[in-house]
Short mmCIF file of C-alpha atoms in Angstrom, two decimals:
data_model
loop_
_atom_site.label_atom_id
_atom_site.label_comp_id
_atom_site.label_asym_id
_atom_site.label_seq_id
_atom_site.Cartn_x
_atom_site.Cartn_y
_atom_site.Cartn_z
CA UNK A 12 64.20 167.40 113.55
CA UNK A 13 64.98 171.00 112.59
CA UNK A 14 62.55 171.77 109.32
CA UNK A 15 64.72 172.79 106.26
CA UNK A 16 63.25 176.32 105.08
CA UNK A 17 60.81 175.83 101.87
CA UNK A 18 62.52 176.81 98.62
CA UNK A 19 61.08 180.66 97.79
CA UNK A 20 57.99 180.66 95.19
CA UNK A 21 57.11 183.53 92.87
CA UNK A 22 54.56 184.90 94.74
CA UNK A 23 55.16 183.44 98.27
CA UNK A 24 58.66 185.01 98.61
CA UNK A 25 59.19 187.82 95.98
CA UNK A 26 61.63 189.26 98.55
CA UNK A 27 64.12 186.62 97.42
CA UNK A 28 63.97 187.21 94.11
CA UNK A 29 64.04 189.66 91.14
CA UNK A 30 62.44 189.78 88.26
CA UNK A 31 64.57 190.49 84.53
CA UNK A 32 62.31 193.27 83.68
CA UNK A 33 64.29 195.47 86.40
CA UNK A 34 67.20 195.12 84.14
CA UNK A 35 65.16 197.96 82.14
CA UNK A 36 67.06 200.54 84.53
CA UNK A 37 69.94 199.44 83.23
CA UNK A 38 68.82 200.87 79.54
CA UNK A 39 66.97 203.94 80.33
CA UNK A 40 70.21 205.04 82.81
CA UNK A 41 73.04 204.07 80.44
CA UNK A 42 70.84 206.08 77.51
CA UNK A 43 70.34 209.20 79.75
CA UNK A 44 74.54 208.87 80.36
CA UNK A 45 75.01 208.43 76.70
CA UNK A 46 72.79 211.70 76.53
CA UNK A 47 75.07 214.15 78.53
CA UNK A 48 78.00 212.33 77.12
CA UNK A 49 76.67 213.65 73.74
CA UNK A 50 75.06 217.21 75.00
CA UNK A 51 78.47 217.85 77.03
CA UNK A 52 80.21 218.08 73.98
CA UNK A 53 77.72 220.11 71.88
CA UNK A 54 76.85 222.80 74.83
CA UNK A 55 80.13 222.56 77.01
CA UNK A 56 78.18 221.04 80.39
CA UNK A 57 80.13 219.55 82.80
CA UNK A 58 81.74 216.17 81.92
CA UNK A 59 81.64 214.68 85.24
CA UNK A 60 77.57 214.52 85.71
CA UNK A 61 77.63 212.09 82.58
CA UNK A 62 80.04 209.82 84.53
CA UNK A 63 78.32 209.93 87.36
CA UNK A 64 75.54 208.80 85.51
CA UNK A 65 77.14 206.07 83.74
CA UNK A 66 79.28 204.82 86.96
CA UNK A 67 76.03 204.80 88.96
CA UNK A 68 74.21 202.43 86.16
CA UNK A 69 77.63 200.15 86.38
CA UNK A 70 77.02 200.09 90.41
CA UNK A 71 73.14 199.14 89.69
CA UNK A 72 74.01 196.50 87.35
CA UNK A 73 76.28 194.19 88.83
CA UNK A 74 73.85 194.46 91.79
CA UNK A 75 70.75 193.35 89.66
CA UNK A 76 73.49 190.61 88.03
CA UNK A 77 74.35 189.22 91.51
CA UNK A 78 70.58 188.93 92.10
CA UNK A 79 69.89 187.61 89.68
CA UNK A 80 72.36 184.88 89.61
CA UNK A 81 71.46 184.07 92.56
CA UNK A 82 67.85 183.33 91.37
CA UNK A 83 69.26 180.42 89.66
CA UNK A 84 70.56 179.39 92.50
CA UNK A 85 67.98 179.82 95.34
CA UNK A 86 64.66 180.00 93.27
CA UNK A 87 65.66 177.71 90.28
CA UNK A 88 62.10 176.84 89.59
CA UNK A 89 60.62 180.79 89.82
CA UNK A 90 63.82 181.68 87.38
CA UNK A 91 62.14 178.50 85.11
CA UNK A 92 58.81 179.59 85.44
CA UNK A 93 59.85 183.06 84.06
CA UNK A 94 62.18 181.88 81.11
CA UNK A 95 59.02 179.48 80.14
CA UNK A 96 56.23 182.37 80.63
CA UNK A 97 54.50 183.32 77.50
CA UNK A 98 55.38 187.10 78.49
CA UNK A 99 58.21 187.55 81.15
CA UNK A 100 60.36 185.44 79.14
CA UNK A 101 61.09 188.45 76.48
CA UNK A 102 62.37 190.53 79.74
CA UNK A 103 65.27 187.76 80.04
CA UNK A 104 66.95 189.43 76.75
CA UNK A 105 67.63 192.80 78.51
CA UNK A 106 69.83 190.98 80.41
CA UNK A 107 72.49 190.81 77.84
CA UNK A 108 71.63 194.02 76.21
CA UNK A 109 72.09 195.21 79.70
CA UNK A 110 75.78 193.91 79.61
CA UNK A 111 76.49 195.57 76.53
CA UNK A 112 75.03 199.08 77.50
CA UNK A 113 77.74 198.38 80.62
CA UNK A 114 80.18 198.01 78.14
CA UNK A 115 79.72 201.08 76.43
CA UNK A 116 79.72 202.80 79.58
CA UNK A 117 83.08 201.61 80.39
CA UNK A 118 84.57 202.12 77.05
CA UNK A 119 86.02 205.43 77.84
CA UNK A 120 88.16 204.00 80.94
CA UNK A 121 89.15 200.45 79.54
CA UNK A 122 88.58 199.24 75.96
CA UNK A 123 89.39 195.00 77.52
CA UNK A 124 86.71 195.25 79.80
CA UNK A 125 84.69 196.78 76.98
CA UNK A 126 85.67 194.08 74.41
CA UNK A 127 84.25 191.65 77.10
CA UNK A 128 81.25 192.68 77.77
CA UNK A 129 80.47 193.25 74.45
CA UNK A 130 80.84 189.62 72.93
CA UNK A 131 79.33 188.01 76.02
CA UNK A 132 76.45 190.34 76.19
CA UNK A 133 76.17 190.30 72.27
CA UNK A 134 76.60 186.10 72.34
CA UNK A 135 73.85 186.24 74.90
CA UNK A 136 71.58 188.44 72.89
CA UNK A 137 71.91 186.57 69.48
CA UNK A 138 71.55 183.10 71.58
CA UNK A 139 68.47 183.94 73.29
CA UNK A 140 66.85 185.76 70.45
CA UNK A 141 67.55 182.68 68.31
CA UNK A 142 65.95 180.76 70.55
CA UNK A 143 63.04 182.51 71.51
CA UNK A 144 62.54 183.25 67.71
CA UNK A 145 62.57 179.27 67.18
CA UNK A 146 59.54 178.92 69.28
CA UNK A 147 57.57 181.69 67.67
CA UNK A 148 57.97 179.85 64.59
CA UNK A 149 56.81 177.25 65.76
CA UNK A 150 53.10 178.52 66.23
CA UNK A 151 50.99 178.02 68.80
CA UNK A 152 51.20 181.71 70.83
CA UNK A 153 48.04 183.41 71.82
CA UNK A 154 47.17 186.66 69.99
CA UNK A 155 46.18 188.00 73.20
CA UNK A 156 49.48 188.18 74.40
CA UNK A 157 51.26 189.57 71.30
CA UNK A 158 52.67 192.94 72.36
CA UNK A 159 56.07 195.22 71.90
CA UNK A 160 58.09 193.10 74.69
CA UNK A 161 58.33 190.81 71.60
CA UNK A 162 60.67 193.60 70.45
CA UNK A 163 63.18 192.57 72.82
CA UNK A 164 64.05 189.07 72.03
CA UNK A 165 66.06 189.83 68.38
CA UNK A 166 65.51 194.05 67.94
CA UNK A 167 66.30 195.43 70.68
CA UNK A 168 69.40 193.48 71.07
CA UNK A 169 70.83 194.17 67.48
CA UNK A 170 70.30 197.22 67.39
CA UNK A 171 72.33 198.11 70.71
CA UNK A 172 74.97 195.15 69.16
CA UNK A 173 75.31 197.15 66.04
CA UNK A 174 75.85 200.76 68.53
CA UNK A 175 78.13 199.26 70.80
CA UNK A 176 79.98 197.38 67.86
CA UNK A 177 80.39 200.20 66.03
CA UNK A 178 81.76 202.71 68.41
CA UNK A 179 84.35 199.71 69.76
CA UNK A 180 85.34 200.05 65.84
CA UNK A 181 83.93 196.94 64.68
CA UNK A 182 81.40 198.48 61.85
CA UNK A 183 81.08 195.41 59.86
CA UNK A 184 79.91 193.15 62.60
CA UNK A 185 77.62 196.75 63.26
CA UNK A 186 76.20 196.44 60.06
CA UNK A 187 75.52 193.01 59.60
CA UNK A 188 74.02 193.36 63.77
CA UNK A 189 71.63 196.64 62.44
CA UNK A 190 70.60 194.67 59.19
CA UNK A 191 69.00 191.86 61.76
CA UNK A 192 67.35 194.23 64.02
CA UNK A 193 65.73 196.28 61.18
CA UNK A 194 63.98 193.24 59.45
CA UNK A 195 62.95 191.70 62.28
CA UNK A 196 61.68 194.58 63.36
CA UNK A 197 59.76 195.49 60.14
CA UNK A 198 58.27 191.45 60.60
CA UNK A 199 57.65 192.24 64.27
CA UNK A 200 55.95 195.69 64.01
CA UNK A 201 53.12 194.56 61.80
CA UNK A 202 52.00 191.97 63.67
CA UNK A 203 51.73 193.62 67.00
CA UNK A 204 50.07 196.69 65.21
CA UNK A 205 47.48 194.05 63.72
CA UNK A 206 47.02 192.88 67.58
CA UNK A 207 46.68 196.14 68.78
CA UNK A 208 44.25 197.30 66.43
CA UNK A 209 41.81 193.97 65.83
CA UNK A 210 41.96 192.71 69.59
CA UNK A 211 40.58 193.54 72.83
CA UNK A 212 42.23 196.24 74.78
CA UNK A 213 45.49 195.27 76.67
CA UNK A 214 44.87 194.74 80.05
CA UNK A 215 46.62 197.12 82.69
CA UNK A 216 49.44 194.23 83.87
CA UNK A 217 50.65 194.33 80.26
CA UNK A 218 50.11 198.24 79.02
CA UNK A 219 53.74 199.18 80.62
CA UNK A 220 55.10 196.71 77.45
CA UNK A 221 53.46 199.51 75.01
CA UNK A 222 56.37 201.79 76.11
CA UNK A 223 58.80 199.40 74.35
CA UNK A 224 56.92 200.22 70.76
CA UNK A 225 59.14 203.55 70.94
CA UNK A 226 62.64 201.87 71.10
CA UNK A 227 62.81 200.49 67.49
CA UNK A 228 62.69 203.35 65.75
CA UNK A 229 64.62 205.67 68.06
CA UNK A 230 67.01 202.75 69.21
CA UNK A 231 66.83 202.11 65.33
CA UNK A 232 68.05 205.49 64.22
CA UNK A 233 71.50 205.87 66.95
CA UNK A 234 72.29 202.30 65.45
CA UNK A 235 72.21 203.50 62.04
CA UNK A 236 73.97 206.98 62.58
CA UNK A 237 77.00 204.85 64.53
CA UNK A 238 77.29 202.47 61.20
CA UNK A 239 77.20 205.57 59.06
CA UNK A 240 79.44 208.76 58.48
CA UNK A 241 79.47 212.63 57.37
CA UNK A 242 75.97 214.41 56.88
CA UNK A 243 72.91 212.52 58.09
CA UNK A 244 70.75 211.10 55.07
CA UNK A 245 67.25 210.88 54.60
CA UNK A 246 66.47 207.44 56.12
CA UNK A 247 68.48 208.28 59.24
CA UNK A 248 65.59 211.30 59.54
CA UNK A 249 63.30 208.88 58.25
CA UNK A 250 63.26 206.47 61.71
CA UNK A 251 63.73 209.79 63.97
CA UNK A 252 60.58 210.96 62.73
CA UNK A 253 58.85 207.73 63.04
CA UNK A 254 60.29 207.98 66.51
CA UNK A 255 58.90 211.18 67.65
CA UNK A 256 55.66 209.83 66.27
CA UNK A 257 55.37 206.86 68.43
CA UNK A 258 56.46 209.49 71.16
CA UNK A 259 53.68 211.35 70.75
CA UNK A 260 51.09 208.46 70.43
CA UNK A 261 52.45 207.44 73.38
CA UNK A 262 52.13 210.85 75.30
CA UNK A 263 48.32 210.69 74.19
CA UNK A 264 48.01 206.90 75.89
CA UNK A 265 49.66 208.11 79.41
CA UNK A 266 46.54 208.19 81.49
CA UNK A 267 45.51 205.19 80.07
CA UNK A 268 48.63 203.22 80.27
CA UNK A 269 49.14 204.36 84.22
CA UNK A 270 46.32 203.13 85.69
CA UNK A 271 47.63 200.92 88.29
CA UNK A 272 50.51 201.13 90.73
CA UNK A 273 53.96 202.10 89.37
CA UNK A 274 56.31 198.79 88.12
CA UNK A 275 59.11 197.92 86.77
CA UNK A 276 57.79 197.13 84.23
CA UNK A 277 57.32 200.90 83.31
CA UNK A 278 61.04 200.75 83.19
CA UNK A 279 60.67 199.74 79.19
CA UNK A 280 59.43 202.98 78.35
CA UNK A 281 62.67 204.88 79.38
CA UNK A 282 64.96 202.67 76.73
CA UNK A 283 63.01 204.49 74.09
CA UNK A 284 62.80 207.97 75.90
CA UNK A 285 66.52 208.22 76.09
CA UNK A 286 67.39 206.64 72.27
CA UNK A 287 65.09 209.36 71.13
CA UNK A 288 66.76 212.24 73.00
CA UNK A 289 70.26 210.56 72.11
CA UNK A 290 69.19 210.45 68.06
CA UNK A 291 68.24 213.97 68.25
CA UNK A 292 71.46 214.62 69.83
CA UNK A 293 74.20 212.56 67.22
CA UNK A 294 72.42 214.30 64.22
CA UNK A 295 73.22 217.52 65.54
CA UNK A 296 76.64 216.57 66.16
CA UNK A 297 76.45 214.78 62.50
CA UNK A 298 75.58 218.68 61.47
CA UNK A 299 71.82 219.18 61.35
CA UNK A 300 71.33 222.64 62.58
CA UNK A 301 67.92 224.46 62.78
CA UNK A 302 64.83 222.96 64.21
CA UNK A 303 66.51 219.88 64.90
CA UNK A 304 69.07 221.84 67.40
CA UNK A 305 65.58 222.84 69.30
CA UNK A 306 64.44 219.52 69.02
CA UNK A 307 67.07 217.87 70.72
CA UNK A 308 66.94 220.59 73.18
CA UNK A 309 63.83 219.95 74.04
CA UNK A 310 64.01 216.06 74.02
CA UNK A 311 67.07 215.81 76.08
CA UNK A 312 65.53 218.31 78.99
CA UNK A 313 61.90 215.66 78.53
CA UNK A 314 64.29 212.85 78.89
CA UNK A 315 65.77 213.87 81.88
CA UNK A 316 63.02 214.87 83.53
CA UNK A 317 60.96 211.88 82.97
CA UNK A 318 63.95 209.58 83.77
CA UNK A 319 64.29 211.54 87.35
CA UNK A 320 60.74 210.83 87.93
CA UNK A 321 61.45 207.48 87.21
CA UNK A 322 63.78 207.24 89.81
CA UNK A 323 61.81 209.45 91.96
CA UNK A 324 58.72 206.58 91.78
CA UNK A 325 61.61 203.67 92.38
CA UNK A 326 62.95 204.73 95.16
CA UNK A 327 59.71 205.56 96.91
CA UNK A 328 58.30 202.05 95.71
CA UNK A 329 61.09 199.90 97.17
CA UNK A 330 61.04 202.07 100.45
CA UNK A 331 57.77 200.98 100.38
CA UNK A 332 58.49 196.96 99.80
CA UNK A 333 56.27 197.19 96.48
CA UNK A 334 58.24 197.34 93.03
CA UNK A 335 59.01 193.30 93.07
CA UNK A 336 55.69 192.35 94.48
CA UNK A 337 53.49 194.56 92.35
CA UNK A 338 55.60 193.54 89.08
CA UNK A 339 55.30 189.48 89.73
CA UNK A 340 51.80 189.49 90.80
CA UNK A 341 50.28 191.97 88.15
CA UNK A 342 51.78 189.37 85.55
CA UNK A 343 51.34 185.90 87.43
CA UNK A 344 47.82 186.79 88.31
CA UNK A 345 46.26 187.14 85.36
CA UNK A 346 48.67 185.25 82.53
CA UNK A 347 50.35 182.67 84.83
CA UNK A 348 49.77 179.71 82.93
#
């Protein structure tokens, strides 16, 4: 009798499936298009390198969507195991916030197909951040394992709801989306400082997750600019420069946070690399002038450059057959419970 082939496991077959956190390209690409979008207005560069951008991210996400689709279907109890781990479950909400970055990359070309992707990647986000939110309440979660990635089950989400919202010309269901990322991430951001500072050291498998603490506050400050008009205010200057703060904690932590193989997990860092460049961007277009026209200079050449390298490292690491494995078995090794 011909033997029927074993179902894949996480870390027998990682060839046959994906894990969410590679929906992080998805962010860090559609920022960077949003970027030259922004800059090709404000310093005449050529229009069709932001396209090319934003088609390419399109391409890359309906790939990672098929995949991972197909998870559910082929590896049913590896996509399980992930939803009900302690720490790769928070990757699960990029997938929707993936579908709305899509959206707003297609907005320019067709507003239906925008519309779409919008409510079912905003449904998605406010469902699984309601949910995952539920069982936080409930107690019962390790402080070990506290860390920004907890950012992406209600902040992230609501923030980039209230952004794409906003600029599809819905700015009341944008305000009422940046009012419940800004609270929960003010609840949030305490807790994981108070983790960060009391506890033992993160371990390497999780450091890539620190690059996520830059997103609120930069992701934070495009959200409010796109529910706001005229002259940017004080608080909208406020979260940039608790941004570039962050930023440059984060620069400081780089050798520490790289020491192991690349991941894509790293992937969460670029969200917040891009948002940053992209604030410094809208309030120049909002009128700043001065040393915020250097700044966002400056940021948007850092955030292309460290989004190539990115790439650069992504493409040699899949050549190589190592992104999936590395990412699953940094995680399931140690916190696999």
């Amino acid at each position: 009798m011909r033997k029927s082939r074993p179902k894949p496991t996480l870390l027998k077959d990682y060839r046959a499936i994906i894990p969410a956190s590679f929906f992080g390209m998805i962010l860090g690409l559609a920022g960077l298009g949003s970027c030259w979008r922004v800059a090709a207005k404000l310093w005449h560069l050529p229009t069709w390198i932001s396209e090319a951008i934003m088609l390419l991210t399109i391409a890359i996400w309906l790939v990672l969507l098929l995949l991972y689709v197909g998870k559910w279907l082929w590896a049913r109890a590896d996509a399980l195991a992930e939803f009900e781990h302690p720490v790769l479950c928070c990757f699960i909400g990029l997938v929707p916030v993936s579908t709305m970055f899509v959206a707003l990359a297609s907005a320019p070309y067709s507003r239906a197909i925008a519309i779409t992707l919008f409510v079912v990647g905003a449904i998605g986000q406010l469902s699984f951040g309601v949910y995952r939110s539920g069982q936080l309440w409930m107690g019962g979660r390790k402080p070990e394992i506290i860390t920004p990635i907890l950012y992406l089950s209600t902040v992230a989400g609501s923030f980039v709801s209230a952004i794409v919202a906003s600029t599809l010309g819905y700015r009341e269901w944008g305000l009422l989306f940046f009012g419940g990322g800004l609270f929960s991430w003010l609840a949030l951001e305490s807790m994981i400082m108070q983790r960060l500072y009391l506890l033992e050291a993160l371990p390497k498998p999780l450091r890539p997750t620190l690059g996520i603490q830059l997103a609120p506050p930069a992701v934070g400050c495009v959200a409010y600019l796109s529910i706001t008009t005229g002259q940017p205010d004080a608080f909208a200057q406020f979260l940039f420069g608790y941004g570039l703060l962050q930023a440059l904690i984060l620069l400081r932590l780089l050798p520490w946070l790289f020491q192991q193989p690349f991941t894509a997990s790293y992937w969460a860092f670029t969200l917040g690399i891009a948002a940053l460049s992209l604030a410094s961007l809208r309030l120049v277009e909002r009128g700043m002038t001065g040393m915020m026209q250097e700044l966002a200079l400056l940021l948007f050449i850092g955030a292309n450059i460290a989004i190539r390298q990115y790439c650069s490292r992504d493409t040699a690491a899949l050549a190589a057959g190592q992104i999936t494995k590395l990412t699953i078995a940094h995680f399931s090794r140690t916190y696999w419970k």
